[in-house]
Short mmCIF file of C-alpha atoms in Angstrom, two decimals:
data_model
loop_
_atom_site.label_atom_id
_atom_site.label_comp_id
_atom_site.label_asym_id
_atom_site.label_seq_id
_atom_site.Cartn_x
_atom_site.Cartn_y
_atom_site.Cartn_z
CA MET A 1 131.40 58.75 -22.49
CA ALA A 2 134.19 60.11 -24.65
CA LYS A 3 132.89 63.71 -23.66
CA LEU A 4 133.98 63.18 -19.94
CA ALA A 5 137.16 60.93 -20.64
CA ALA A 6 139.56 63.45 -19.71
CA TYR A 7 137.35 64.41 -16.57
CA ARG A 8 137.05 60.78 -15.29
CA ALA A 9 140.99 60.29 -16.12
CA LYS A 10 142.05 62.90 -13.41
CA ARG A 11 139.89 61.55 -10.70
CA ASP A 12 139.84 58.62 -8.35
CA PHE A 13 135.85 58.53 -7.29
CA THR A 14 136.70 56.05 -4.54
CA LYS A 15 138.59 59.04 -2.82
CA THR A 16 136.82 61.97 -4.05
CA SER A 17 133.14 62.91 -3.52
CA GLU A 18 132.84 64.55 -6.98
CA PRO A 19 129.90 62.99 -9.14
CA ALA A 20 131.35 60.64 -12.01
CA GLY A 21 128.11 61.57 -13.78
CA LYS A 22 127.56 61.04 -17.65
CA ALA A 23 126.85 62.96 -20.41
CA SER A 24 123.36 63.53 -21.11
CA ARG A 25 121.07 64.06 -23.91
CA HIS A 26 118.86 66.48 -22.24
CA ARG A 27 118.96 70.03 -24.00
CA GLY A 28 119.22 72.36 -21.08
CA ALA A 29 120.73 75.67 -20.81
CA ALA A 30 122.04 75.98 -17.23
CA PHE A 31 125.17 77.71 -16.05
CA VAL A 32 127.03 77.66 -12.46
CA VAL A 33 129.88 79.33 -11.00
CA GLN A 34 131.76 77.35 -8.50
CA LYS A 35 134.15 78.99 -6.05
CA HIS A 36 137.27 76.62 -5.60
CA ASP A 37 139.89 77.28 -3.02
CA ALA A 38 142.48 74.45 -4.58
CA SER A 39 146.29 75.55 -4.88
CA ARG A 40 144.98 78.93 -5.71
CA LEU A 41 141.70 80.38 -4.97
CA HIS A 42 139.59 80.81 -8.54
CA TYR A 43 136.09 80.54 -9.98
CA ASP A 44 134.97 77.87 -12.33
CA PHE A 45 132.70 78.77 -15.03
CA ARG A 46 130.72 76.49 -16.63
CA LEU A 47 127.88 76.69 -19.63
CA GLU A 48 125.65 73.49 -20.25
CA LEU A 49 125.83 72.63 -23.67
CA ASP A 50 125.60 69.13 -25.86
CA GLY A 51 124.74 67.33 -22.40
CA VAL A 52 127.95 68.46 -20.47
CA LEU A 53 129.40 71.50 -18.59
CA LYS A 54 132.05 73.33 -20.88
CA SER A 55 134.06 75.01 -18.24
CA TRP A 56 136.58 77.63 -17.71
CA ALA A 57 138.99 78.47 -14.74
CA VAL A 58 139.01 82.60 -14.02
CA ALA A 59 141.64 83.18 -11.60
CA LYS A 60 140.22 86.26 -10.22
CA GLY A 61 136.33 85.29 -10.89
CA PRO A 62 134.08 87.40 -12.90
CA SER A 63 133.70 91.09 -12.81
CA LEU A 64 130.58 93.22 -13.21
CA VAL A 65 132.89 95.97 -14.75
CA LYS A 66 132.03 96.83 -18.38
CA GLY A 67 134.50 95.82 -20.70
CA GLU A 68 136.95 94.40 -18.07
CA LYS A 69 138.73 91.22 -19.06
CA ARG A 70 139.47 88.11 -16.89
CA LEU A 71 141.63 85.43 -18.10
CA ALA A 72 139.68 82.34 -18.31
CA VAL A 73 141.68 79.01 -18.79
CA HIS A 74 139.59 76.31 -20.73
CA VAL A 75 139.64 72.67 -18.85
CA GLU A 76 138.04 69.42 -19.27
CA ASP A 77 134.22 69.19 -20.00
CA HIS A 78 132.19 68.16 -16.71
CA PRO A 79 129.11 66.35 -16.09
CA LEU A 80 125.77 67.88 -15.62
CA ASP A 81 125.96 66.74 -11.81
CA TYR A 82 128.59 68.63 -11.07
CA GLY A 83 126.73 71.97 -11.24
CA ASP A 84 125.07 70.82 -8.05
CA PHE A 85 128.44 69.62 -6.32
CA GLU A 86 129.66 71.86 -3.11
CA GLY A 87 132.22 70.13 -0.74
CA THR A 88 135.93 69.39 -0.18
CA ILE A 89 138.04 67.73 -2.55
CA PRO A 90 140.71 65.79 -0.75
CA GLU A 91 144.24 66.97 -0.83
CA GLY A 92 146.37 64.83 -3.25
CA GLN A 93 143.37 64.58 -5.51
CA TYR A 94 142.98 66.59 -8.50
CA GLY A 95 141.70 70.10 -7.77
CA GLY A 96 142.34 69.14 -3.94
CA GLY A 97 140.30 71.96 -1.85
CA THR A 98 136.86 73.37 -1.06
CA VAL A 99 134.00 74.01 -3.68
CA LEU A 100 131.46 76.51 -2.91
CA LEU A 101 128.18 76.81 -5.45
CA TRP A 102 128.56 80.87 -6.15
CA ASP A 103 126.07 81.36 -8.53
CA ARG A 104 123.66 79.14 -10.67
CA GLY A 105 120.84 80.09 -13.40
CA THR A 106 120.28 79.62 -17.04
CA TRP A 107 121.87 81.24 -19.89
CA GLU A 108 121.05 82.35 -23.49
CA PRO A 109 123.28 82.51 -26.46
CA GLU A 110 123.00 84.94 -28.98
CA GLY A 111 122.50 82.94 -32.37
CA ASP A 112 124.38 79.37 -32.86
CA PRO A 113 126.09 78.38 -29.73
CA HIS A 114 127.98 75.79 -31.36
CA GLU A 115 129.02 77.82 -34.10
CA ALA A 116 130.00 80.46 -31.87
CA TYR A 117 132.09 78.18 -29.43
CA GLY A 118 133.75 76.88 -32.54
CA LYS A 119 135.10 80.30 -33.73
CA GLY A 120 136.25 81.18 -30.12
CA ARG A 121 133.33 84.15 -29.67
CA LEU A 122 130.73 83.33 -27.42
CA THR A 123 127.94 86.00 -26.60
CA PHE A 124 125.32 85.32 -24.00
CA ARG A 125 122.86 86.32 -21.51
CA LEU A 126 123.06 84.94 -17.99
CA ASP A 127 120.07 84.98 -15.94
CA GLY A 128 121.23 83.79 -12.30
CA GLU A 129 121.18 84.50 -8.73
CA LYS A 130 124.28 86.98 -9.14
CA LEU A 131 125.21 87.42 -12.31
CA HIS A 132 122.74 89.02 -15.03
CA GLY A 133 122.73 90.60 -18.21
CA THR A 134 125.19 90.15 -21.49
CA TRP A 135 128.51 88.66 -21.50
CA HIS A 136 131.42 87.65 -23.88
CA LEU A 137 133.73 84.64 -23.89
CA VAL A 138 136.57 85.38 -26.33
CA ARG A 139 139.25 82.61 -27.24
CA MET A 140 142.62 84.07 -27.45
CA ALA A 141 145.46 83.12 -30.19
CA LYS A 142 147.21 80.13 -28.76
CA ARG A 143 150.64 80.59 -27.43
CA PRO A 144 153.83 78.06 -28.05
CA ARG A 145 153.75 75.30 -25.70
CA GLU A 146 150.28 76.52 -24.05
CA LYS A 147 148.59 73.18 -23.12
CA GLN A 148 145.11 74.88 -22.53
CA GLU A 149 143.38 77.59 -24.41
CA SER A 150 143.04 80.75 -22.76
CA TRP A 151 139.90 82.44 -23.20
CA LEU A 152 138.92 85.97 -21.91
CA LEU A 153 135.43 86.42 -19.88
CA ILE A 154 134.09 89.90 -20.44
CA LYS A 155 130.99 91.67 -19.15
CA ALA A 156 129.41 93.78 -21.73
CA GLU A 157 127.84 96.83 -21.17
CA ASP A 158 124.00 96.66 -20.47
CA GLY A 159 121.92 97.63 -17.54
CA TYR A 160 123.86 95.15 -15.25
CA ALA A 161 127.21 96.55 -15.66
CA ARG A 162 128.84 98.22 -13.07
CA GLY A 163 131.91 101.04 -13.09
CA ASP A 164 135.23 101.03 -11.70
CA GLU A 165 134.05 102.77 -8.11
CA ASP A 166 131.18 100.41 -7.78
CA PRO A 167 130.99 97.30 -5.19
CA ASP A 168 132.99 94.28 -6.32
CA ILE A 169 130.47 91.18 -6.50
CA LEU A 170 133.06 88.83 -5.43
CA ASP A 171 132.97 90.73 -2.15
CA GLU A 172 129.40 91.71 -2.09
CA ALA A 173 128.04 88.29 -2.33
CA PRO A 174 130.77 85.62 -1.18
CA LEU A 175 128.36 82.77 0.24
CA SER A 176 126.87 79.91 -1.41
CA VAL A 177 123.60 79.97 -3.27
CA LYS A 178 122.92 76.41 -2.53
CA THR A 179 123.47 76.51 1.50
CA GLY A 180 124.19 80.23 2.30
CA ARG A 181 127.66 78.85 3.64
CA SER A 182 131.17 80.19 3.30
CA LEU A 183 134.34 78.48 2.17
CA GLU A 184 135.14 77.99 5.84
CA GLU A 185 131.86 76.88 6.72
CA ILE A 186 132.09 73.92 4.12
CA ALA A 187 135.60 73.06 4.70
CA PRO A 188 135.66 70.47 7.58
CA GLY A 189 137.80 71.43 10.78
CA ARG A 190 137.42 75.18 10.18
CA THR A 191 135.57 77.73 11.76
CA THR A 192 134.28 80.86 10.57
CA LYS A 193 134.94 84.68 11.92
CA SER A 194 132.28 86.39 13.25
CA PRO A 195 130.92 89.08 11.05
CA VAL A 196 131.35 92.88 12.18
CA LYS A 197 128.67 94.45 13.71
CA ARG A 198 127.54 97.59 12.47
CA LYS A 199 126.32 100.71 14.80
CA ALA A 200 122.54 101.19 14.00
CA PRO A 201 122.15 104.58 12.32
CA THR A 202 120.95 107.34 14.78
CA LYS A 203 118.54 109.27 12.63
CA LYS A 204 115.03 109.39 13.72
CA ALA A 205 112.14 108.77 11.06
CA ALA A 206 110.06 111.32 9.69
CA ALA A 207 106.79 111.36 11.73
CA THR A 208 104.40 111.44 8.87
CA LYS A 209 102.52 108.06 8.10
CA ALA A 210 99.14 107.38 6.38
CA GLU A 211 96.61 105.67 8.30
CA LYS A 212 96.82 101.76 8.31
CA PRO A 213 93.89 99.36 8.62
CA ALA A 214 93.99 96.59 11.10
CA THR A 215 97.41 97.81 12.75
CA ARG A 216 98.33 95.68 15.60
CA VAL A 217 101.57 96.64 17.32
CA SER A 218 102.64 95.42 20.49
CA SER A 219 105.87 96.21 22.65
CA THR A 220 106.90 95.67 26.43
CA ALA A 221 108.65 98.13 28.48
CA LYS A 222 111.86 95.70 28.64
CA ALA A 223 111.84 95.66 25.01
CA ALA A 224 111.45 99.29 24.32
CA LYS A 225 114.47 100.02 26.88
CA ALA A 226 116.68 97.42 24.84
CA SER A 227 115.84 99.09 21.86
CA GLU A 228 113.80 96.27 20.73
CA THR A 229 109.94 96.11 19.65
CA GLU A 230 107.51 93.46 18.84
CA VAL A 231 105.31 93.85 15.56
CA ALA A 232 102.69 90.99 14.89
CA GLY A 233 104.52 88.69 17.69
CA VAL A 234 108.03 89.14 16.02
CA PRO A 235 110.64 90.71 17.65
CA LEU A 236 112.15 93.74 16.01
CA THR A 237 115.99 94.51 17.06
CA HIS A 238 117.02 98.36 16.15
CA PRO A 239 113.35 99.17 15.20
CA ASP A 240 114.70 102.91 14.67
CA ARG A 241 117.26 101.83 12.27
CA VAL A 242 116.68 104.02 9.15
CA LEU A 243 116.16 101.92 5.94
CA TRP A 244 115.50 104.94 3.49
CA GLU A 245 117.64 107.85 4.20
CA ASP A 246 115.90 110.35 1.77
CA GLN A 247 112.51 109.35 3.60
CA GLY A 248 113.56 109.07 7.02
CA LEU A 249 111.76 105.63 6.87
CA THR A 250 112.71 103.24 9.64
CA LYS A 251 112.45 99.24 10.27
CA GLN A 252 109.60 99.51 12.45
CA GLU A 253 107.66 101.67 10.12
CA LEU A 254 108.28 99.43 7.17
CA ALA A 255 106.91 96.52 9.34
CA GLU A 256 103.75 98.60 10.63
CA PHE A 257 103.53 99.18 6.66
CA TYR A 258 103.29 95.76 5.59
CA LEU A 259 101.01 94.79 8.76
CA GLY A 260 98.60 97.49 7.45
CA ILE A 261 98.11 96.03 3.87
CA GLN A 262 98.76 92.17 4.77
CA ASP A 263 95.11 91.51 2.85
CA TRP A 264 96.63 92.93 -0.20
CA LEU A 265 99.97 91.47 -0.06
CA LEU A 266 99.81 88.06 1.14
CA PRO A 267 97.85 86.43 -1.73
CA HIS A 268 100.49 87.34 -4.22
CA LEU A 269 103.52 85.95 -1.88
CA VAL A 270 102.42 83.30 0.30
CA ASP A 271 103.93 79.86 -0.42
CA ARG A 272 105.93 81.12 -3.59
CA PRO A 273 109.75 80.76 -3.52
CA LEU A 274 111.40 84.39 -2.64
CA THR A 275 114.24 85.98 -3.83
CA LEU A 276 115.16 88.64 -1.56
CA ILE A 277 117.46 92.13 -1.70
CA ARG A 278 118.75 92.11 1.73
CA CYS A 279 120.13 95.82 2.89
CA PRO A 280 120.74 95.29 6.61
CA GLY A 281 122.15 98.79 7.01
CA GLY A 282 119.80 100.60 4.72
CA THR A 283 119.50 101.72 0.97
CA GLU A 284 122.73 103.81 1.12
CA LYS A 285 124.86 100.83 2.65
CA LYS A 286 125.55 97.39 1.10
CA CYS A 287 122.72 95.17 -0.32
CA PHE A 288 122.83 91.71 -1.64
CA VAL A 289 120.68 88.93 -3.09
CA GLN A 290 119.39 86.04 -0.72
CA ARG A 291 117.75 83.06 -1.92
CA HIS A 292 118.75 80.65 0.52
CA SER A 293 118.65 80.46 4.46
CA TRP A 294 121.12 82.10 6.85
CA ALA A 295 122.36 81.50 10.36
CA GLY A 296 120.13 83.12 12.97
CA MET A 297 117.23 83.14 10.27
CA SER A 298 113.70 83.16 11.77
CA SER A 299 111.32 80.21 12.20
CA PHE A 300 108.69 82.38 10.43
CA ILE A 301 110.81 81.88 7.34
CA HIS A 302 110.37 78.77 5.77
CA ARG A 303 113.00 76.51 4.64
CA ASP A 304 111.83 73.81 1.93
CA MET A 305 114.16 71.26 -0.02
CA VAL A 306 112.32 70.78 -3.52
CA PRO A 307 113.34 68.73 -6.46
CA ASP A 308 115.20 70.83 -9.20
CA GLY A 309 115.80 67.99 -11.85
CA LYS A 310 119.30 66.89 -10.55
CA GLY A 311 118.80 66.58 -7.08
CA LYS A 312 117.33 68.84 -4.54
CA SER A 313 117.62 72.57 -3.72
CA GLU A 314 116.65 74.97 -0.90
CA ILE A 315 113.97 77.62 -1.45
CA LEU A 316 112.51 80.24 1.40
CA THR A 317 108.81 80.91 1.48
CA VAL A 318 106.52 82.61 4.01
CA ARG A 319 102.80 81.58 5.06
CA ASP A 320 101.66 84.55 6.94
CA ILE A 321 102.40 88.32 7.83
CA GLN A 322 104.82 87.02 10.59
CA GLY A 323 107.13 85.74 7.85
CA VAL A 324 107.11 89.00 6.11
CA ILE A 325 107.73 91.02 9.45
CA ALA A 326 110.51 88.52 10.09
CA LEU A 327 112.14 89.54 6.59
CA VAL A 328 111.85 93.10 7.34
CA GLN A 329 113.91 92.17 10.57
CA SER A 330 116.51 90.77 8.34
CA GLY A 331 116.77 93.73 6.26
CA ALA A 332 115.09 92.52 3.49
CA LEU A 333 113.69 95.62 1.35
CA GLU A 334 112.59 93.93 -1.80
CA MET A 335 110.72 90.56 -2.08
CA HIS A 336 110.61 88.82 -5.58
CA VAL A 337 108.72 85.81 -6.12
CA TRP A 338 108.50 82.63 -8.65
CA GLY A 339 105.65 82.51 -11.11
CA ALA A 340 104.57 79.18 -9.56
CA THR A 341 103.63 78.10 -6.22
CA LEU A 342 104.72 75.32 -3.91
CA ALA A 343 101.83 73.15 -5.03
CA ASP A 344 103.54 72.84 -8.39
CA LEU A 345 106.83 74.34 -8.94
CA ASP A 346 107.13 72.87 -12.56
CA ARG A 347 104.08 74.64 -13.95
CA PRO A 348 103.73 78.37 -13.68
CA ASP A 349 100.45 79.86 -12.70
CA ARG A 350 101.61 83.42 -13.61
CA LEU A 351 103.45 84.49 -16.84
CA ILE A 352 105.29 88.35 -16.89
CA PHE A 353 106.11 90.02 -19.69
CA ASP A 354 108.77 93.37 -18.04
CA PHE A 355 108.70 96.43 -20.28
CA ASP A 356 112.04 97.98 -19.20
CA PRO A 357 112.64 101.31 -21.14
CA GLY A 358 116.01 102.41 -22.22
CA GLU A 359 117.40 105.66 -22.36
CA GLY A 360 115.39 108.30 -24.02
CA VAL A 361 112.04 106.41 -23.97
CA GLU A 362 109.14 108.61 -22.94
CA TRP A 363 106.64 107.25 -20.48
CA PRO A 364 103.74 107.22 -22.58
CA ASN A 365 105.42 104.57 -25.01
CA VAL A 366 105.76 102.30 -21.83
CA ILE A 367 101.88 102.35 -21.39
CA ALA A 368 101.67 102.02 -25.07
CA GLY A 369 103.99 98.88 -25.05
CA SER A 370 101.98 97.44 -22.26
CA LEU A 371 98.49 98.00 -24.01
CA ALA A 372 99.84 96.44 -27.31
CA VAL A 373 100.74 93.22 -25.41
CA ARG A 374 97.64 93.06 -23.87
CA ASP A 375 95.75 93.39 -26.96
CA ARG A 376 98.06 90.48 -28.54
CA LEU A 377 97.08 88.11 -25.49
CA LYS A 378 93.41 89.18 -25.61
CA ALA A 379 93.58 88.18 -29.65
CA LEU A 380 94.86 84.64 -28.12
CA GLY A 381 91.99 84.44 -25.47
CA LEU A 382 94.08 85.44 -22.68
CA GLU A 383 93.28 88.03 -20.22
CA SER A 384 96.03 89.85 -18.40
CA PHE A 385 96.58 92.70 -15.58
CA VAL A 386 99.18 95.38 -14.93
CA LYS A 387 101.12 96.53 -12.15
CA THR A 388 103.85 99.28 -11.75
CA THR A 389 107.35 97.90 -10.52
CA GLY A 390 108.16 100.92 -8.40
CA GLY A 391 111.41 101.36 -10.86
CA LYS A 392 110.85 102.69 -14.41
CA GLY A 393 108.83 100.30 -16.20
CA LEU A 394 105.49 97.94 -16.08
CA HIS A 395 104.83 94.43 -15.56
CA VAL A 396 101.99 92.84 -17.65
CA VAL A 397 100.70 89.64 -15.75
CA VAL A 398 99.04 86.55 -17.27
CA PRO A 399 97.27 84.51 -14.81
CA LEU A 400 97.15 80.67 -15.70
CA LYS A 401 95.94 77.55 -14.77
CA PRO A 402 99.33 75.63 -13.81
CA LYS A 403 99.05 72.97 -16.56
CA ALA A 404 102.13 73.90 -19.02
CA PRO A 405 105.65 73.36 -18.17
CA TRP A 406 108.20 76.35 -17.87
CA LYS A 407 109.71 75.54 -21.10
CA ASP A 408 106.09 75.98 -23.07
CA ALA A 409 105.79 78.99 -20.99
CA LEU A 410 109.12 80.80 -22.17
CA ALA A 411 108.66 79.71 -25.41
CA PHE A 412 105.17 81.48 -25.58
CA THR A 413 106.62 84.60 -23.96
CA ARG A 414 109.56 84.72 -26.45
CA GLU A 415 107.30 84.50 -29.32
CA ILE A 416 105.19 87.35 -28.01
CA ALA A 417 108.11 89.52 -27.22
CA GLU A 418 109.90 88.90 -30.69
CA ALA A 419 106.83 89.36 -32.60
CA MET A 420 106.59 92.78 -31.22
CA ALA A 421 109.99 93.45 -31.69
CA ALA A 422 110.04 92.38 -35.15
CA ASP A 423 106.97 94.46 -36.00
CA GLU A 424 108.22 97.67 -34.61
CA PRO A 425 112.13 97.52 -34.14
CA ASP A 426 112.32 101.01 -33.47
CA ARG A 427 109.89 100.99 -30.38
CA TYR A 428 111.08 97.56 -28.74
CA THR A 429 113.98 94.89 -28.61
CA THR A 430 114.47 91.72 -26.79
CA THR A 431 118.05 92.01 -25.84
CA SER A 432 119.26 93.71 -22.75
CA VAL A 433 122.32 95.12 -24.42
CA LYS A 434 122.64 98.57 -23.42
CA GLN A 435 123.44 100.20 -26.87
CA GLU A 436 120.57 98.37 -28.54
CA ARG A 437 117.98 99.63 -26.14
CA GLU A 438 118.73 103.22 -26.33
CA GLY A 439 115.44 104.75 -27.44
CA ARG A 440 113.75 101.34 -27.05
CA ILE A 441 112.15 99.28 -24.67
CA PHE A 442 113.43 96.05 -23.45
CA ILE A 443 110.68 93.10 -23.25
CA ASP A 444 112.27 91.05 -20.84
CA TYR A 445 110.49 87.55 -21.37
CA LEU A 446 113.07 85.52 -19.50
CA ARG A 447 111.40 86.11 -16.32
CA ASN A 448 109.58 83.14 -17.32
CA ASN A 449 111.95 80.36 -16.31
CA ARG A 450 111.47 77.80 -13.36
CA GLU A 451 113.94 79.63 -11.30
CA ALA A 452 113.28 83.30 -12.27
CA SER A 453 111.51 85.72 -10.25
CA ALA A 454 109.85 89.04 -10.41
CA ILE A 455 109.24 91.94 -7.78
CA ALA A 456 106.08 90.70 -5.60
CA PRO A 457 102.87 92.88 -5.91
CA TYR A 458 102.87 95.44 -3.05
CA SER A 459 106.62 94.94 -2.17
CA THR A 460 108.98 97.85 -1.50
CA ARG A 461 112.13 98.54 -3.44
CA SER A 462 115.44 99.46 -2.45
CA ARG A 463 115.37 102.58 -4.40
CA PRO A 464 114.92 106.51 -3.46
CA GLY A 465 111.59 107.39 -2.26
CA ALA A 466 110.73 104.08 -0.82
CA PRO A 467 108.55 103.12 -3.88
CA VAL A 468 106.21 99.86 -4.02
CA ALA A 469 105.21 97.46 -6.98
CA THR A 470 101.59 98.40 -6.95
CA PRO A 471 98.88 96.47 -8.92
CA ILE A 472 96.74 99.00 -11.10
CA ALA A 473 93.67 98.78 -13.07
CA TRP A 474 94.13 99.15 -16.79
CA GLU A 475 92.15 102.34 -17.25
CA GLU A 476 94.22 103.67 -14.82
CA LEU A 477 97.41 104.00 -16.98
CA SER A 478 98.05 107.60 -17.91
CA PRO A 479 100.83 109.97 -18.54
CA GLY A 480 100.15 111.23 -15.15
CA LEU A 481 100.73 108.00 -13.46
CA ARG A 482 104.31 107.31 -12.61
CA PRO A 483 105.71 103.73 -12.37
CA ASN A 484 107.54 104.70 -9.06
CA GLY A 485 104.79 107.13 -7.76
CA PHE A 486 103.17 104.35 -5.02
CA THR A 487 105.37 104.65 -2.08
CA VAL A 488 105.24 103.49 1.73
CA GLU A 489 103.96 106.89 2.55
CA ASN A 490 101.02 107.38 0.12
CA LEU A 491 100.13 103.56 -0.81
CA SER A 492 97.88 102.85 2.43
CA GLU A 493 95.79 106.23 1.47
CA ARG A 494 95.21 104.77 -2.20
CA LEU A 495 94.26 101.19 -0.95
CA ALA A 496 91.63 102.83 1.77
CA SER A 497 90.22 104.89 -1.26
CA LEU A 498 89.87 101.94 -3.85
CA LYS A 499 86.36 100.70 -4.23
CA ARG A 500 87.56 97.39 -5.07
CA ASP A 501 90.75 95.50 -6.11
CA PRO A 502 92.20 95.90 -9.43
CA TRP A 503 93.11 92.38 -9.55
CA ALA A 504 90.27 91.31 -7.74
CA GLU A 505 89.38 88.97 -10.83
CA MET A 506 93.20 87.27 -11.03
CA GLY A 507 92.05 84.25 -9.09
CA LYS A 508 88.97 83.60 -10.76
CA ILE A 509 90.05 83.48 -14.32
CA ASP A 510 90.38 79.91 -15.89
CA GLN A 511 92.71 79.94 -18.89
CA THR A 512 95.69 78.22 -20.25
CA LEU A 513 98.23 78.86 -22.68
CA PRO A 514 97.01 78.17 -26.03
CA GLU A 515 97.72 75.15 -28.37
CA ARG A 516 101.03 75.82 -30.52
CA ARG A 517 103.46 73.87 -32.77
CA ALA A 518 106.64 73.07 -31.37
CA SER A 519 109.69 74.05 -33.52
CA LYS A 520 113.56 73.32 -33.38
CA ARG A 521 113.85 76.68 -31.75
CA THR A 522 111.00 76.39 -29.08
CA SER A 523 111.85 73.03 -27.96
CA ARG A 524 115.39 74.05 -26.92
CA ALA A 525 114.08 76.95 -25.17
CA LYS A 526 114.57 76.14 -21.22
#
């Protein structure tokens, strides 16, 4: 109770809808960022520690520019329930104004978080819907008559950092991760401005396409005249809009591509919560992350409210090829999925080891790393599969019967990754800090969290060349194979030439995590 005394003393819960809450004995690792339009617009940055949310008011909001310092004023601890709060605090009440849930996810400290917090220098990794990578919170020396501690929130230099000329994440992704709404939509009595409509590019697509099996494309003369085409019963507006400028690949061609490979794609996509990368204007225009519904979303894309431990949160799924085509219509160029299905979101049925090479790492070393983790898994009685990512690395995927909870899955993958890094520190690392990754492979095990996601098999990537994340057989791994070598242009030809699906046995494998002894370290894993 004492932890939240300052929080409660400032609020009249008969007037505000903010949660009264209580300190929790649950050991978690949540973080949230709330956009707060009070007397001044600011962002509330919160880290879960010791059953409460340690909180800082960041006047200008977090910056992805490496090394840029943002003032963060330390404020009172908030209850964990506050991490799901979105709404309007009445005028005259403490913090009166509108609150939007801007980001949420999990955080992982480097070293002991209690010691670091006490010393005033926290270094940690974020895995959110908008914020990722390594960050620092540094306490400044206290000034005379200063009532609240001043800290600095700083983005570390890593693969997620941006430069001064890159887009500002605050402008790029302003909406709520909970409801997809803006501040104006949350606040009662306010109206939202209509978004500016962009003209579709006039560039025509290249005419070369691989033959696609079972393609069913229909369009009426009226729809064609109005620049609208129907694919698999789903209307496509601006079907000739170019999505990959370097390839001349259009929205209609992407829809037809997915239609042609639906038998390969859907088993890995249906009924799994989605995280989307939407690029409505194409890869050379602004892209953003989408995990929740939006105004005008197609009914072919399904919205579900699911328990999240503190209440309910919204997820998006698709159930058929029509849902995938509807995602194409909305400008979704990447489909990332959870490692669990709607049947049991609290227990994963797939684990992922992401081998992400740093600067100077040769492709054969990435292959060697994936083979090394396969051998370690096989020694524990676990079969695994591999896919290219359409980026620089490889994903090693472990199918499971959904019996172990997420905390055990994360602890297991962390132990494997850290063991590889300990055995060969010159080759592998488990930290995403850019300086420490040079010449080494980052083994990312943090994708094995409940709301974390990984690129879906057979999904495109919003990168030059229109690459596709592609399942392959272990024996296909060779220096001649490239992680971004399979594309929209050539994948259909590959699939037509295969004698069997390289992941055909995945659904038949009956295996569970090996039994392990809990430790203080793994019991805190989240």
